[in-house]
Short mmCIF file of C-alpha atoms in Angstrom, two decimals:
data_model
loop_
_atom_site.label_atom_id
_atom_site.label_comp_id
_atom_site.label_asym_id
_atom_site.label_seq_id
_atom_site.Cartn_x
_atom_site.Cartn_y
_atom_site.Cartn_z
CA GLU A 143 114.82 86.29 97.48
CA VAL A 144 116.16 88.43 94.66
CA GLN A 145 119.49 89.90 95.70
CA LEU A 146 123.05 90.75 94.72
CA VAL A 147 126.04 90.39 97.03
CA GLU A 148 129.38 91.94 96.09
CA SER A 149 132.79 90.95 97.41
CA GLY A 150 136.45 91.42 96.60
CA GLY A 151 137.02 95.06 97.46
CA GLY A 152 139.99 96.28 99.45
CA LEU A 153 143.14 98.37 99.47
CA VAL A 154 145.41 98.12 96.42
CA GLN A 155 148.44 100.07 95.29
CA PRO A 156 148.38 102.24 92.16
CA GLY A 157 149.04 100.07 89.12
CA GLY A 158 147.71 97.00 90.89
CA SER A 159 144.82 94.67 90.09
CA LEU A 160 141.68 93.49 91.82
CA ARG A 161 138.75 91.26 90.91
CA LEU A 162 135.28 92.03 92.20
CA SER A 163 132.55 89.39 92.39
CA CYS A 164 128.78 89.76 92.53
CA ALA A 165 126.74 86.69 93.46
CA ALA A 166 123.14 86.76 92.31
CA SER A 167 120.20 84.87 93.78
CA GLY A 168 116.56 84.69 92.76
CA PHE A 169 117.30 85.30 89.07
CA THR A 170 119.94 84.48 86.45
CA VAL A 171 122.71 86.89 85.51
CA SER A 172 122.77 85.37 82.04
CA GLY A 173 119.19 86.43 81.36
CA ASN A 174 119.66 90.04 82.29
CA PHE A 175 121.71 93.14 81.52
CA MET A 176 124.15 93.31 84.44
CA SER A 177 126.25 96.35 85.27
CA TRP A 178 128.88 97.72 87.61
CA VAL A 179 128.33 101.23 88.93
CA ARG A 180 130.72 103.12 91.19
CA GLN A 181 130.55 106.07 93.53
CA ALA A 182 133.63 107.92 94.69
CA PRO A 183 133.50 109.26 98.26
CA GLY A 184 131.15 112.22 98.40
CA LYS A 185 130.50 112.10 94.65
CA GLY A 186 127.73 111.02 92.31
CA LEU A 187 127.01 107.75 90.58
CA GLU A 188 129.19 106.69 87.65
CA TRP A 189 128.35 103.74 85.41
CA VAL A 190 131.38 101.51 84.72
CA SER A 191 130.42 98.55 82.54
CA VAL A 192 127.57 96.32 81.34
CA ILE A 193 127.29 92.79 80.04
CA HIS A 194 124.12 92.31 78.02
CA SER A 195 122.08 89.13 78.13
CA GLY A 196 123.45 88.19 74.72
CA GLY A 197 127.04 88.65 75.88
CA ARG A 198 127.83 92.07 74.41
CA THR A 199 129.95 94.21 76.73
CA ASP A 200 130.25 98.01 76.99
CA TYR A 201 132.56 100.17 79.08
CA ALA A 202 132.82 103.75 80.24
CA GLU A 203 135.67 105.59 78.54
CA SER A 204 137.38 106.07 81.91
CA VAL A 205 137.93 102.30 82.34
CA LYS A 206 138.09 101.04 78.76
CA GLY A 207 141.15 98.85 78.23
CA ARG A 208 141.75 98.46 81.98
CA PHE A 209 138.57 96.79 83.29
CA THR A 210 136.89 93.61 82.04
CA ILE A 211 133.37 92.51 82.87
CA SER A 212 132.42 88.84 82.71
CA ARG A 213 129.97 86.34 84.13
CA ASP A 214 130.00 82.69 85.18
CA ASN A 215 126.58 81.25 84.42
CA SER A 216 127.23 78.08 86.41
CA ARG A 217 127.98 80.13 89.52
CA ASN A 218 125.37 82.79 88.66
CA THR A 219 128.04 85.38 89.38
CA LEU A 220 129.16 88.63 87.76
CA TYR A 221 132.79 89.76 87.83
CA LEU A 222 134.82 92.90 87.26
CA GLN A 223 138.52 92.43 86.65
CA MET A 224 140.30 95.71 87.30
CA THR A 225 143.91 96.31 86.23
CA SER A 226 146.24 99.33 86.11
CA LEU A 227 144.30 100.84 88.97
CA ARG A 228 144.54 104.55 89.65
CA ALA A 229 143.74 106.74 92.64
CA GLU A 230 140.68 108.02 90.79
CA ASP A 231 139.26 104.48 90.72
CA THR A 232 138.74 104.70 94.49
CA ALA A 233 135.02 104.22 95.06
CA VAL A 234 132.25 102.01 96.31
CA TYR A 235 131.49 99.56 93.52
CA TYR A 236 127.95 98.32 93.11
CA CYS A 237 126.63 95.59 90.84
CA ALA A 238 123.15 96.18 89.51
CA ARG A 239 120.48 94.47 87.41
CA ASP A 240 118.63 96.25 84.60
CA VAL A 241 114.86 96.12 85.05
CA SER A 242 114.07 95.60 81.37
CA CYS A 243 114.40 91.82 80.99
CA SER A 244 111.65 89.27 81.55
CA SER A 245 111.82 85.52 81.09
CA ILE A 246 110.89 86.08 77.44
CA SER A 247 112.81 89.10 76.21
CA CYS A 248 114.44 92.44 77.07
CA TYR A 249 113.06 95.79 75.95
CA GLY A 250 115.84 97.91 77.38
CA PRO A 251 118.32 99.01 78.55
CA ASP A 252 116.30 100.92 81.12
CA GLY A 253 117.07 101.43 84.83
CA PHE A 254 118.57 99.32 87.59
CA ASP A 255 116.00 97.75 89.88
CA ILE A 256 118.27 95.52 91.96
CA TRP A 257 121.50 96.77 93.57
CA GLY A 258 124.04 95.11 95.78
CA GLN A 259 125.25 96.61 99.03
CA GLY A 260 128.50 97.76 97.44
CA THR A 261 132.16 96.93 98.03
CA MET A 262 134.81 99.56 98.70
CA VAL A 263 137.91 99.77 96.53
CA THR A 264 140.71 102.03 97.71
CA VAL A 265 143.70 102.70 95.46
CA SER A 266 146.51 104.18 97.47
CA SER A 267 150.17 103.68 98.25
CA SER B 159 129.91 112.08 75.36
CA TYR B 160 126.30 112.32 76.44
CA GLU B 161 125.56 114.43 79.52
CA LEU B 162 122.60 114.79 81.87
CA THR B 163 122.32 117.95 83.95
CA GLN B 164 120.35 118.36 87.17
CA PRO B 165 120.03 121.27 89.61
CA PRO B 166 122.36 120.75 92.57
CA SER B 167 119.65 121.27 95.16
CA VAL B 168 115.91 121.58 95.61
CA SER B 169 114.17 122.66 98.80
CA VAL B 170 110.55 121.85 99.59
CA SER B 171 108.20 122.22 102.54
CA PRO B 172 106.47 119.12 103.91
CA GLY B 173 103.27 118.39 102.02
CA GLN B 174 104.29 120.50 99.04
CA THR B 175 105.37 119.40 95.56
CA ALA B 176 109.01 118.99 94.58
CA SER B 177 110.05 118.91 90.93
CA ILE B 178 113.52 117.82 89.82
CA THR B 179 114.58 118.33 86.22
CA CYS B 180 117.10 116.40 84.16
CA SER B 181 118.30 117.92 80.89
CA GLY B 182 120.01 116.19 78.00
CA ASP B 183 120.06 116.41 74.23
CA LYS B 184 116.91 114.71 72.84
CA LEU B 185 116.39 113.00 76.18
CA GLY B 186 112.73 112.51 75.27
CA ASP B 187 113.85 109.99 72.63
CA LYS B 188 115.37 107.77 75.31
CA TYR B 189 114.02 106.05 78.42
CA ALA B 190 114.67 108.12 81.55
CA CYS B 191 114.73 106.73 85.05
CA TRP B 192 115.26 108.11 88.53
CA TYR B 193 116.96 106.90 91.71
CA GLN B 194 116.72 107.93 95.33
CA GLN B 195 119.82 107.51 97.46
CA LYS B 196 120.07 108.13 101.19
CA PRO B 197 123.41 108.42 103.01
CA GLY B 198 125.23 105.12 103.35
CA GLN B 199 122.64 103.23 101.30
CA SER B 200 122.48 101.78 97.80
CA PRO B 201 120.38 103.68 95.26
CA VAL B 202 116.70 102.77 94.89
CA LEU B 203 114.91 102.91 91.54
CA VAL B 204 111.80 105.10 91.89
CA ILE B 205 110.86 105.67 88.23
CA HIS B 206 111.83 103.77 85.07
CA GLN B 207 110.74 103.82 81.44
CA ASP B 208 109.95 107.54 81.92
CA THR B 209 106.81 107.09 84.01
CA LYS B 210 106.66 103.63 85.62
CA ARG B 211 106.91 103.08 89.36
CA PRO B 212 108.48 99.83 90.54
CA SER B 213 106.57 97.79 93.08
CA GLY B 214 106.72 99.35 96.53
CA ILE B 215 107.37 102.91 95.39
CA PRO B 216 104.74 105.34 96.72
CA GLU B 217 102.28 106.93 94.32
CA ARG B 218 103.55 110.39 95.26
CA PHE B 219 106.51 109.75 92.93
CA SER B 220 105.80 110.38 89.24
CA GLY B 221 107.85 111.01 86.12
CA SER B 222 107.62 112.59 82.70
CA ASN B 223 109.99 112.91 79.75
CA SER B 224 109.67 115.06 76.65
CA GLY B 225 111.93 117.06 74.41
CA ASN B 226 115.22 117.65 76.21
CA THR B 227 113.90 117.35 79.77
CA ALA B 228 112.80 114.59 82.12
CA THR B 229 111.12 115.54 85.38
CA LEU B 230 110.65 113.71 88.67
CA THR B 231 107.76 115.04 90.71
CA ILE B 232 107.16 114.26 94.37
CA THR B 233 103.62 115.24 95.34
CA GLY B 234 102.93 115.72 99.04
CA THR B 235 106.61 115.50 99.96
CA GLN B 236 107.41 113.85 103.27
CA ALA B 237 110.44 114.17 105.52
CA VAL B 238 111.43 110.62 104.56
CA ASP B 239 111.89 111.81 100.94
CA GLU B 240 114.93 113.89 101.86
CA ALA B 241 117.74 112.30 99.82
CA ASP B 242 119.90 112.61 96.74
CA TYR B 243 118.16 111.94 93.43
CA TYR B 244 119.79 110.91 90.18
CA CYS B 245 118.37 110.63 86.69
CA GLN B 246 119.80 108.13 84.20
CA ALA B 247 119.43 107.17 80.56
CA TRP B 248 121.04 104.87 77.98
CA ASP B 249 122.73 106.62 75.07
CA GLY B 250 123.22 103.60 72.84
CA SER B 251 126.46 102.33 74.33
CA ASN B 252 126.61 103.76 77.84
CA TYR B 253 124.37 104.23 80.81
CA VAL B 254 124.64 107.90 81.77
CA PHE B 255 123.81 109.29 85.21
CA GLY B 256 122.78 112.84 85.91
CA THR B 257 124.80 115.13 88.15
CA GLY B 258 122.48 114.56 91.11
CA THR B 259 120.09 116.73 93.12
CA LYS B 260 119.94 117.00 96.88
CA VAL B 261 116.35 117.35 98.03
CA THR B 262 115.92 119.05 101.38
CA VAL B 263 112.58 118.94 103.16
CA LEU B 264 112.44 122.05 105.31
#
């Protein structure tokens, strides 16, 4: 079954750090564009970061220099290392797979066809 | 930074057609996609690559994209379609989400 399962969320103080994990099954993270997307309580969706199949990484301006996306191909797992956390980082964090990659190539980026269930991150003292 | 603008809300009667617009500079030059999100659930991709429906998405969902506007159309809207809808595109270095539209089926 194709799925993503996030973990690692929780309560952290402002200025603190947290690492989120996203375990993939049914496909390889290394062969796809993999992203983190967040949603603050009662708010809309906000893209956070992507790691392309070739290893290139991109970040939203709001997290650049504070968050780092990475992947472990042997564990088929995506990570988001978050440092210098702020109250405005409070959100449900989802990992998501871009639909544009096949076993041969990627035409995208396009949209996200597979989403995890989300993990809640709360930044508060 | 690139922005995508949607109407905050759309109301539709059961069986009628709902159209949700998404506006952005030269959006027609990019791939647009659409998500449905119900309370407490993860988003679901309903349209990608402007017009394509993923497997399992009903035929009543369709998309178009030209000029500065992408449109999601729900034909024969059902009560189960009541949800928040978001458009999204890639601007070359970022995925950008629209502001979101709440669809109410009256």
